[in-house]
């Protein structure tokens, strides 16, 4: 809890799926499970994944006659997530053609999957991004907030339902009005700043009117400068969460360490994984976001023939182990960045912490942070128990 390893028993009901107070059960009604020195942590939360196991969310058809295929793809993602300790995840949809948002996003309505992690909704990363900081996003599909209404782009039903997180650049014309509209009409949606050339003052102004986070801080934004800190300088204000990609590629280990020490309660780990996570190295075709080929080398993926990073191929448990190795933090401090910090950022009051009243979602780790078992609602889901 809060970055500390606590030596105590955990009580939960497999019938209700809820963690209970220690006094809830009488001694004769308790089935005891000895963890043999393993660590029990809250189920991991994957805040930003574009896909994995050959499946990219821009490839979801979202059209009549394709529902079964879309469901199978999401099922495959949920099964890979659960094997890496993740019990809840949000699907990121990067910038796509204007007409695709209303097709893809409805397929990401929150729901459970058999023997897999739960889908908690959609993160729309675009199209209100600065072209100068677009990274691997398609410039031709970027939009200016002042020229496009939220309802026209995403659809009102999607804004009230699947969409839980929006990444946008606050310096674009109309961004201030857009943030204000989101706060007034869709207060459940978390606004994150990213893919942006905003100044520090522009970032502060956005936070003051409702933005709550920074998306993969340092990546796709101006560098931190001692006289011009940019969006990255907002980490020190204590007023916004910030996600980082601890894959050893997107950030130097020293910068990761600085992020964690700046605000341990606001630091969030993301994978930013793409569909090549879980696949072999080499050249792979593009998709709705990437028109050309992609080149994978371990966790590093670039647009073929360039140095432009597309995303990562790491998993959430990789992030935890990397943080320990890179920063020297303890396992509990790293776990906090993929559990309670994300739950707090997203307003998830039933996940992310091992305390009475929350879901009995947890992951069993060895001392090195490798996943041994994943449990959901008080029942072991992975490895699958053979009948």
CSV table of C-alpha atoms in Angstrom, one decimal:
chain,number,residue,atom,x,y,z
A,1,UNK,CA,0.0,0.0,0.0
A,2,UNK,CA,1.4,3.4,-1.0
A,3,UNK,CA,4.7,2.0,-2.0
A,4,UNK,CA,5.2,-0.1,1.1
A,5,UNK,CA,5.3,-3.9,1.6
A,6,UNK,CA,3.1,-4.8,4.5
A,7,UNK,CA,3.3,-8.2,6.3
A,8,UNK,CA,-0.3,-9.1,7.1
A,9,UNK,CA,-3.1,-11.5,6.0
A,10,UNK,CA,-5.5,-10.6,3.2
A,11,UNK,CA,-9.1,-11.7,3.6
A,12,UNK,CA,-11.6,-11.8,0.7
A,13,UNK,CA,-14.7,-13.6,-0.4
A,14,UNK,CA,-14.7,-15.7,-3.5
A,15,UNK,CA,-18.5,-15.4,-3.6
A,16,UNK,CA,-18.8,-11.7,-3.5
A,17,UNK,CA,-15.4,-11.0,-5.1
A,18,UNK,CA,-14.7,-8.3,-2.5
A,19,UNK,CA,-11.8,-7.8,0.0
A,20,UNK,CA,-13.2,-7.9,3.5
A,21,UNK,CA,-12.0,-6.6,6.9
A,22,UNK,CA,-9.8,-9.0,8.8
A,23,UNK,CA,-12.5,-9.5,11.5
A,24,UNK,CA,-15.2,-10.5,8.9
A,25,UNK,CA,-14.6,-14.3,9.0
A,26,UNK,CA,-14.6,-16.5,12.0
A,27,UNK,CA,-11.6,-18.8,12.3
A,28,UNK,CA,-13.5,-21.9,11.4
A,29,UNK,CA,-14.9,-20.4,8.2
A,30,UNK,CA,-11.6,-19.4,6.6
A,31,UNK,CA,-9.7,-21.3,3.9
A,32,UNK,CA,-6.0,-20.4,4.3
A,33,UNK,CA,-3.6,-20.1,1.4
A,34,UNK,CA,0.1,-19.9,2.2
A,35,UNK,CA,1.9,-17.7,-0.3
A,36,UNK,CA,5.3,-19.2,0.7
A,37,UNK,CA,7.0,-15.8,0.7
A,38,UNK,CA,5.5,-14.5,-2.5
A,39,UNK,CA,4.2,-10.9,-2.7
A,40,UNK,CA,0.4,-10.2,-3.1
A,41,UNK,CA,-0.1,-7.0,-5.0
A,42,UNK,CA,-3.2,-5.3,-6.4
A,43,UNK,CA,-4.1,-6.4,-9.9
A,44,UNK,CA,-2.1,-4.4,-12.4
A,45,UNK,CA,-3.8,-1.7,-14.5
A,46,UNK,CA,-2.8,-1.1,-18.1
A,47,UNK,CA,-3.6,2.5,-18.9
A,48,UNK,CA,-2.2,2.9,-22.4
A,49,UNK,CA,-2.0,0.0,-24.9
A,50,UNK,CA,-2.5,0.3,-28.6
A,51,UNK,CA,-2.7,-3.5,-28.9
A,52,UNK,CA,-0.6,-6.6,-28.7
A,53,UNK,CA,-0.3,-10.2,-30.0
A,54,UNK,CA,-0.8,-9.0,-33.6
A,55,UNK,CA,-3.9,-7.0,-32.8
A,56,UNK,CA,-3.9,-3.2,-33.2
A,57,UNK,CA,-7.1,-1.4,-32.1
A,58,UNK,CA,-7.2,0.7,-35.3
A,59,UNK,CA,-7.9,-2.7,-37.0
A,60,UNK,CA,-11.2,-3.2,-35.2
A,61,UNK,CA,-13.9,-3.0,-37.9
A,62,UNK,CA,-16.7,-1.7,-35.7
A,63,UNK,CA,-19.1,-2.5,-38.4
A,64,UNK,CA,-22.1,-4.8,-38.9
A,65,UNK,CA,-21.0,-8.3,-39.6
A,66,UNK,CA,-17.6,-8.0,-38.0
A,67,UNK,CA,-18.7,-8.0,-34.3
A,68,UNK,CA,-17.6,-11.6,-33.7
A,69,UNK,CA,-14.1,-11.0,-35.2
A,70,UNK,CA,-13.7,-7.8,-33.1
A,71,UNK,CA,-14.7,-9.7,-30.0
A,72,UNK,CA,-12.2,-12.4,-30.7
A,73,UNK,CA,-9.4,-9.9,-31.1
A,74,UNK,CA,-10.3,-8.2,-27.8
A,75,UNK,CA,-10.5,-11.6,-26.1
A,76,UNK,CA,-7.0,-12.4,-27.2
A,77,UNK,CA,-5.7,-9.1,-25.8
A,78,UNK,CA,-7.4,-9.7,-22.5
A,79,UNK,CA,-5.9,-13.1,-22.2
A,80,UNK,CA,-2.4,-11.8,-22.8
A,81,UNK,CA,-3.0,-9.0,-20.3
A,82,UNK,CA,-4.0,-11.5,-17.5
A,83,UNK,CA,-0.9,-13.5,-18.0
A,84,UNK,CA,1.2,-10.4,-17.2
A,85,UNK,CA,-0.7,-9.6,-14.0
A,86,UNK,CA,-3.2,-7.1,-15.5
A,87,UNK,CA,-6.8,-7.3,-14.3
A,88,UNK,CA,-8.1,-4.1,-16.0
A,89,UNK,CA,-7.1,-2.2,-19.1
A,90,UNK,CA,-8.0,0.7,-21.3
A,91,UNK,CA,-7.6,0.4,-25.1
A,92,UNK,CA,-5.9,3.4,-26.7
A,93,UNK,CA,-7.1,4.5,-30.2
A,94,UNK,CA,-4.4,6.7,-31.8
A,95,UNK,CA,-5.3,9.2,-34.5
A,96,UNK,CA,-7.4,7.6,-37.3
A,97,UNK,CA,-9.5,9.0,-40.2
A,98,UNK,CA,-12.4,11.1,-39.1
A,99,UNK,CA,-15.1,8.6,-39.9
A,100,UNK,CA,-13.3,5.7,-38.0
A,101,UNK,CA,-13.7,7.1,-34.5
A,102,UNK,CA,-17.5,6.4,-34.4
A,103,UNK,CA,-16.8,2.9,-35.7
A,104,UNK,CA,-13.9,1.8,-33.4
A,105,UNK,CA,-14.8,3.4,-30.1
A,106,UNK,CA,-18.2,1.6,-29.6
A,107,UNK,CA,-16.4,-1.8,-29.7
A,108,UNK,CA,-14.4,-0.7,-26.6
A,109,UNK,CA,-17.4,-0.5,-24.3
A,110,UNK,CA,-16.3,-1.7,-20.8
A,111,UNK,CA,-16.9,-5.4,-20.3
A,112,UNK,CA,-15.5,-8.6,-18.9
A,113,UNK,CA,-14.0,-11.5,-20.9
A,114,UNK,CA,-13.7,-15.2,-20.0
A,115,UNK,CA,-10.3,-16.0,-18.5
A,116,UNK,CA,-9.0,-12.5,-19.3
A,117,UNK,CA,-8.6,-9.0,-17.9
A,118,UNK,CA,-11.5,-6.6,-18.0
A,119,UNK,CA,-11.7,-3.8,-20.6
A,120,UNK,CA,-12.4,-0.6,-18.7
A,121,UNK,CA,-13.0,1.7,-21.7
A,122,UNK,CA,-11.2,3.7,-24.4
A,123,UNK,CA,-8.4,6.2,-24.4
A,124,UNK,CA,-8.6,8.4,-27.5
A,125,UNK,CA,-5.1,9.7,-28.2
A,126,UNK,CA,-6.0,12.2,-30.9
A,127,UNK,CA,-6.8,13.8,-33.2
A,128,UNK,CA,-6.3,17.1,-31.3
A,129,UNK,CA,-2.5,16.9,-31.4
A,130,UNK,CA,0.2,19.3,-32.5
A,131,UNK,CA,1.6,18.3,-35.9
A,132,UNK,CA,5.1,19.3,-34.8
A,133,UNK,CA,4.9,16.6,-32.0
A,134,UNK,CA,2.8,14.0,-33.8
A,135,UNK,CA,5.4,11.2,-33.4
A,136,UNK,CA,4.0,8.2,-35.3
A,137,UNK,CA,0.5,9.7,-35.6
A,138,UNK,CA,-0.8,10.4,-39.1
A,139,UNK,CA,-0.6,14.2,-39.9
A,140,UNK,CA,-3.4,14.1,-42.4
A,141,UNK,CA,-5.9,13.0,-39.8
A,142,UNK,CA,-5.0,15.6,-37.1
A,143,UNK,CA,-7.7,18.1,-36.3
A,144,UNK,CA,-7.9,21.6,-34.8
A,145,UNK,CA,-10.4,21.8,-31.8
A,146,UNK,CA,-11.9,25.1,-33.0
A,147,UNK,CA,-12.8,23.5,-36.3
A,148,UNK,CA,-14.4,20.2,-35.0
A,149,UNK,CA,-17.1,19.4,-32.5
A,150,UNK,CA,-16.7,16.6,-30.0
A,151,UNK,CA,-20.0,15.1,-30.9
A,152,UNK,CA,-19.4,15.2,-34.6
A,153,UNK,CA,-16.0,13.5,-34.2
A,154,UNK,CA,-16.5,10.9,-31.4
A,155,UNK,CA,-20.3,10.8,-31.0
A,156,UNK,CA,-22.2,11.8,-27.9
A,157,UNK,CA,-23.0,8.2,-26.9
A,158,UNK,CA,-19.3,7.4,-27.0
A,159,UNK,CA,-18.4,10.4,-24.9
A,160,UNK,CA,-20.9,9.3,-22.3
A,161,UNK,CA,-19.9,5.7,-22.5
A,162,UNK,CA,-16.6,4.1,-23.6
A,163,UNK,CA,-14.4,7.1,-23.7
A,164,UNK,CA,-12.6,7.5,-20.3
A,165,UNK,CA,-9.4,9.4,-21.3
A,166,UNK,CA,-8.5,12.0,-24.0
A,167,UNK,CA,-5.0,13.1,-24.9
A,168,UNK,CA,-4.8,16.5,-26.5
A,169,UNK,CA,-2.4,19.5,-27.1
A,170,UNK,CA,-3.6,22.5,-25.0
A,171,UNK,CA,-2.0,25.1,-27.2
A,172,UNK,CA,-4.1,24.4,-30.3
A,173,UNK,CA,-6.9,27.0,-31.2
A,174,UNK,CA,-10.0,26.0,-29.4
A,175,UNK,CA,-8.4,23.7,-26.9
A,176,UNK,CA,-9.4,25.9,-23.9
A,177,UNK,CA,-13.0,25.8,-24.9
A,178,UNK,CA,-12.8,22.0,-25.5
A,179,UNK,CA,-11.4,21.3,-22.1
A,180,UNK,CA,-14.1,23.5,-20.6
A,181,UNK,CA,-16.8,21.6,-22.5
A,182,UNK,CA,-15.4,18.3,-21.4
A,183,UNK,CA,-15.5,19.3,-17.8
A,184,UNK,CA,-19.0,20.6,-18.0
A,185,UNK,CA,-20.6,17.9,-20.2
A,186,UNK,CA,-18.5,14.8,-19.6
A,187,UNK,CA,-16.8,15.2,-16.2
A,188,UNK,CA,-16.0,11.5,-16.0
A,189,UNK,CA,-13.5,11.8,-18.9
A,190,UNK,CA,-9.9,12.4,-17.8
A,191,UNK,CA,-8.1,15.0,-19.9
A,192,UNK,CA,-4.4,14.4,-20.4
A,193,UNK,CA,-1.9,16.7,-22.2
A,194,UNK,CA,0.5,15.3,-24.7
A,195,UNK,CA,1.8,15.3,-28.3
A,196,UNK,CA,2.2,19.0,-27.6
A,197,UNK,CA,4.6,22.0,-28.0
A,198,UNK,CA,2.9,23.8,-25.2
A,199,UNK,CA,4.8,26.1,-22.9
A,200,UNK,CA,4.7,25.7,-19.1
A,201,UNK,CA,2.2,28.5,-18.7
A,202,UNK,CA,-0.1,27.0,-21.3
A,203,UNK,CA,0.1,23.7,-19.4
A,204,UNK,CA,-0.7,25.4,-16.1
A,205,UNK,CA,-3.7,27.1,-17.6
A,206,UNK,CA,-5.0,23.8,-19.0
A,207,UNK,CA,-4.6,22.2,-15.6
A,208,UNK,CA,-6.4,25.0,-13.9
A,209,UNK,CA,-9.5,24.5,-16.1
A,210,UNK,CA,-9.6,20.7,-15.8
A,211,UNK,CA,-6.7,18.8,-17.3
A,212,UNK,CA,-5.4,16.1,-14.9
A,213,UNK,CA,-2.4,14.4,-16.5
A,214,UNK,CA,0.5,14.3,-18.9
A,215,UNK,CA,0.7,11.6,-21.5
A,216,UNK,CA,4.2,9.8,-21.8
A,217,UNK,CA,6.0,12.8,-20.3
A,218,UNK,CA,9.1,13.9,-22.2
A,219,UNK,CA,8.1,12.0,-25.3
A,220,UNK,CA,6.3,14.0,-28.0
A,221,UNK,CA,6.7,17.3,-26.1
A,222,UNK,CA,9.3,20.0,-25.7
A,223,UNK,CA,12.3,19.0,-23.6
A,224,UNK,CA,12.7,20.2,-20.0
A,225,UNK,CA,14.8,23.4,-20.0
A,226,UNK,CA,15.9,25.2,-16.9
A,227,UNK,CA,14.4,28.5,-18.1
A,228,UNK,CA,11.6,27.1,-20.2
A,229,UNK,CA,10.3,23.9,-18.5
A,230,UNK,CA,7.4,23.2,-20.9
A,231,UNK,CA,4.8,20.6,-20.0
A,232,UNK,CA,7.3,18.4,-18.3
A,233,UNK,CA,7.7,21.1,-15.6
A,234,UNK,CA,4.1,20.4,-14.5
A,235,UNK,CA,5.4,17.3,-12.8
A,236,UNK,CA,6.7,19.4,-9.9
A,237,UNK,CA,3.4,21.2,-9.3
A,238,UNK,CA,1.7,18.2,-7.6
A,239,UNK,CA,-1.4,19.0,-9.5
A,240,UNK,CA,-1.4,16.4,-12.3
A,241,UNK,CA,-0.5,12.8,-12.9
A,242,UNK,CA,2.1,11.9,-15.5
A,243,UNK,CA,2.7,8.7,-17.4
A,244,UNK,CA,6.1,7.4,-18.4
A,245,UNK,CA,7.3,4.5,-20.5
A,246,UNK,CA,9.9,2.5,-18.5
A,247,UNK,CA,11.1,0.3,-21.4
A,248,UNK,CA,14.7,1.6,-21.4
A,249,UNK,CA,14.2,3.1,-24.8
A,250,UNK,CA,11.7,6.0,-24.4
A,251,UNK,CA,13.4,7.4,-21.3
A,252,UNK,CA,17.0,7.2,-19.9
A,253,UNK,CA,17.0,5.4,-16.5
A,254,UNK,CA,18.1,8.6,-14.8
A,255,UNK,CA,15.1,10.4,-16.2
A,256,UNK,CA,12.8,7.6,-15.0
A,257,UNK,CA,14.3,7.9,-11.6
A,258,UNK,CA,13.8,11.6,-11.5
A,259,UNK,CA,10.1,11.2,-12.5
A,260,UNK,CA,9.5,8.6,-9.7
A,261,UNK,CA,11.2,10.8,-7.1
A,262,UNK,CA,9.5,14.0,-8.2
A,263,UNK,CA,6.0,12.8,-7.1
A,264,UNK,CA,5.6,9.1,-6.2
A,265,UNK,CA,1.8,9.4,-5.9
A,266,UNK,CA,1.4,10.9,-9.4
A,267,UNK,CA,3.8,8.8,-11.4
A,268,UNK,CA,2.1,6.3,-13.7
A,269,UNK,CA,3.8,3.6,-15.8
A,270,UNK,CA,2.4,2.8,-19.2
A,271,UNK,CA,3.6,0.3,-21.9
A,272,UNK,CA,2.2,2.3,-24.9
A,273,UNK,CA,2.4,-1.2,-26.4
A,274,UNK,CA,1.5,-1.8,-30.0
A,275,UNK,CA,0.4,-4.9,-31.8
A,276,UNK,CA,3.9,-6.2,-32.2
A,277,UNK,CA,4.1,-6.9,-28.5
A,278,UNK,CA,4.4,-10.7,-28.2
A,279,UNK,CA,5.6,-11.1,-31.9
A,280,UNK,CA,9.0,-11.9,-33.3
A,281,UNK,CA,11.5,-9.2,-34.3
A,282,UNK,CA,11.8,-8.0,-37.9
A,283,UNK,CA,9.8,-6.0,-40.4
A,284,UNK,CA,6.0,-6.0,-40.0
A,285,UNK,CA,3.3,-4.3,-42.0
A,286,UNK,CA,1.6,-1.1,-40.9
A,287,UNK,CA,-2.1,-0.5,-40.2
A,288,UNK,CA,-4.7,2.3,-39.8
A,289,UNK,CA,-2.2,4.5,-37.9
A,290,UNK,CA,1.1,3.6,-39.6
A,291,UNK,CA,0.9,3.5,-43.5
A,292,UNK,CA,4.3,2.0,-44.0
A,293,UNK,CA,6.2,-0.9,-42.6
A,294,UNK,CA,7.3,-1.2,-38.9
A,295,UNK,CA,10.7,-2.4,-37.7
A,296,UNK,CA,10.8,-4.3,-34.4
A,297,UNK,CA,14.0,-4.9,-32.4
A,298,UNK,CA,13.2,-6.2,-29.0
A,299,UNK,CA,11.0,-3.6,-27.3
A,300,UNK,CA,11.9,-0.9,-29.8
A,301,UNK,CA,9.7,-0.3,-32.8
A,302,UNK,CA,10.3,2.4,-35.4
A,303,UNK,CA,8.8,3.3,-38.8
A,304,UNK,CA,11.0,1.4,-41.2
A,305,UNK,CA,13.9,3.5,-42.5
A,306,UNK,CA,13.5,6.2,-39.8
A,307,UNK,CA,14.3,6.7,-36.1
A,308,UNK,CA,10.6,7.6,-35.3
A,309,UNK,CA,9.5,5.6,-32.3
A,310,UNK,CA,6.0,4.1,-32.8
A,311,UNK,CA,5.5,2.6,-29.4
A,312,UNK,CA,6.8,-0.1,-27.1
A,313,UNK,CA,6.5,-3.9,-27.0
A,314,UNK,CA,6.9,-4.2,-23.2
A,315,UNK,CA,4.3,-5.5,-20.9
A,316,UNK,CA,3.2,-4.0,-17.6
A,317,UNK,CA,5.2,-6.4,-15.5
A,318,UNK,CA,8.2,-5.6,-17.6
A,319,UNK,CA,7.6,-1.9,-16.6
A,320,UNK,CA,7.6,-2.9,-12.9
A,321,UNK,CA,10.8,-4.9,-13.1
A,322,UNK,CA,12.5,-2.3,-15.3
A,323,UNK,CA,11.7,0.5,-12.8
A,324,UNK,CA,13.3,-1.6,-10.0
A,325,UNK,CA,16.4,-2.2,-12.1
A,326,UNK,CA,16.8,1.3,-13.4
A,327,UNK,CA,15.9,3.4,-10.4
A,328,UNK,CA,16.8,1.2,-7.4
A,329,UNK,CA,13.3,1.6,-6.0
A,330,UNK,CA,11.7,-1.4,-4.2
A,331,UNK,CA,9.1,-3.7,-5.7
A,332,UNK,CA,6.2,-2.0,-3.8
A,333,UNK,CA,7.2,1.4,-5.1
A,334,UNK,CA,7.2,0.2,-8.7
A,335,UNK,CA,3.9,-1.6,-8.2
A,336,UNK,CA,2.2,1.5,-6.9
A,337,UNK,CA,2.8,3.1,-10.3
A,338,UNK,CA,0.7,0.5,-12.1
A,339,UNK,CA,-2.0,0.1,-9.5
A,340,UNK,CA,-3.2,2.7,-7.0
A,341,UNK,CA,-1.8,5.7,-8.9
A,342,UNK,CA,-3.6,4.7,-12.0
A,343,UNK,CA,-6.8,4.0,-10.1
A,344,UNK,CA,-6.6,7.4,-8.4
A,345,UNK,CA,-6.0,9.1,-11.7
A,346,UNK,CA,-8.9,7.4,-13.4
A,347,UNK,CA,-11.4,7.6,-10.5
A,348,UNK,CA,-11.4,3.9,-10.0
A,349,UNK,CA,-12.5,3.3,-6.4
A,350,UNK,CA,-13.0,-0.4,-6.7
A,351,UNK,CA,-9.5,-1.3,-8.0
A,352,UNK,CA,-5.9,-0.6,-7.5
A,353,UNK,CA,-5.6,-1.1,-3.7
A,354,UNK,CA,-5.8,-4.1,-1.3
A,355,UNK,CA,-8.3,-2.7,1.1
A,356,UNK,CA,-11.8,-3.7,2.4
A,357,UNK,CA,-14.6,-2.9,0.0
A,358,UNK,CA,-12.4,-3.1,-3.2
A,359,UNK,CA,-12.4,-5.9,-5.7
A,360,UNK,CA,-10.4,-9.0,-4.8
A,361,UNK,CA,-8.2,-8.5,-7.9
A,362,UNK,CA,-4.6,-9.2,-7.2
A,363,UNK,CA,-1.4,-10.6,-8.7
A,364,UNK,CA,1.1,-13.0,-7.0
A,365,UNK,CA,4.7,-12.0,-7.6
A,366,UNK,CA,8.0,-13.5,-6.7
A,367,UNK,CA,10.7,-11.3,-5.1
A,368,UNK,CA,12.0,-10.4,-8.6
A,369,UNK,CA,8.6,-9.2,-9.8
A,370,UNK,CA,7.7,-12.1,-12.0
A,371,UNK,CA,4.0,-13.0,-12.2
A,372,UNK,CA,3.1,-16.3,-10.6
A,373,UNK,CA,-0.7,-16.1,-10.5
A,374,UNK,CA,-3.4,-13.6,-11.3
A,375,UNK,CA,-6.7,-13.4,-9.4
A,376,UNK,CA,-9.9,-11.6,-10.2
A,377,UNK,CA,-13.0,-11.2,-8.0
A,378,UNK,CA,-11.4,-13.7,-5.5
A,379,UNK,CA,-10.8,-16.5,-8.0
A,380,UNK,CA,-7.6,-17.5,-9.7
A,381,UNK,CA,-7.8,-16.8,-13.5
A,382,UNK,CA,-4.2,-17.4,-14.5
A,383,UNK,CA,-2.6,-19.9,-14.9
A,384,UNK,CA,-5.9,-21.5,-15.9
A,385,UNK,CA,-6.8,-24.3,-13.5
A,386,UNK,CA,-7.0,-27.6,-15.5
A,387,UNK,CA,-10.1,-29.6,-14.9
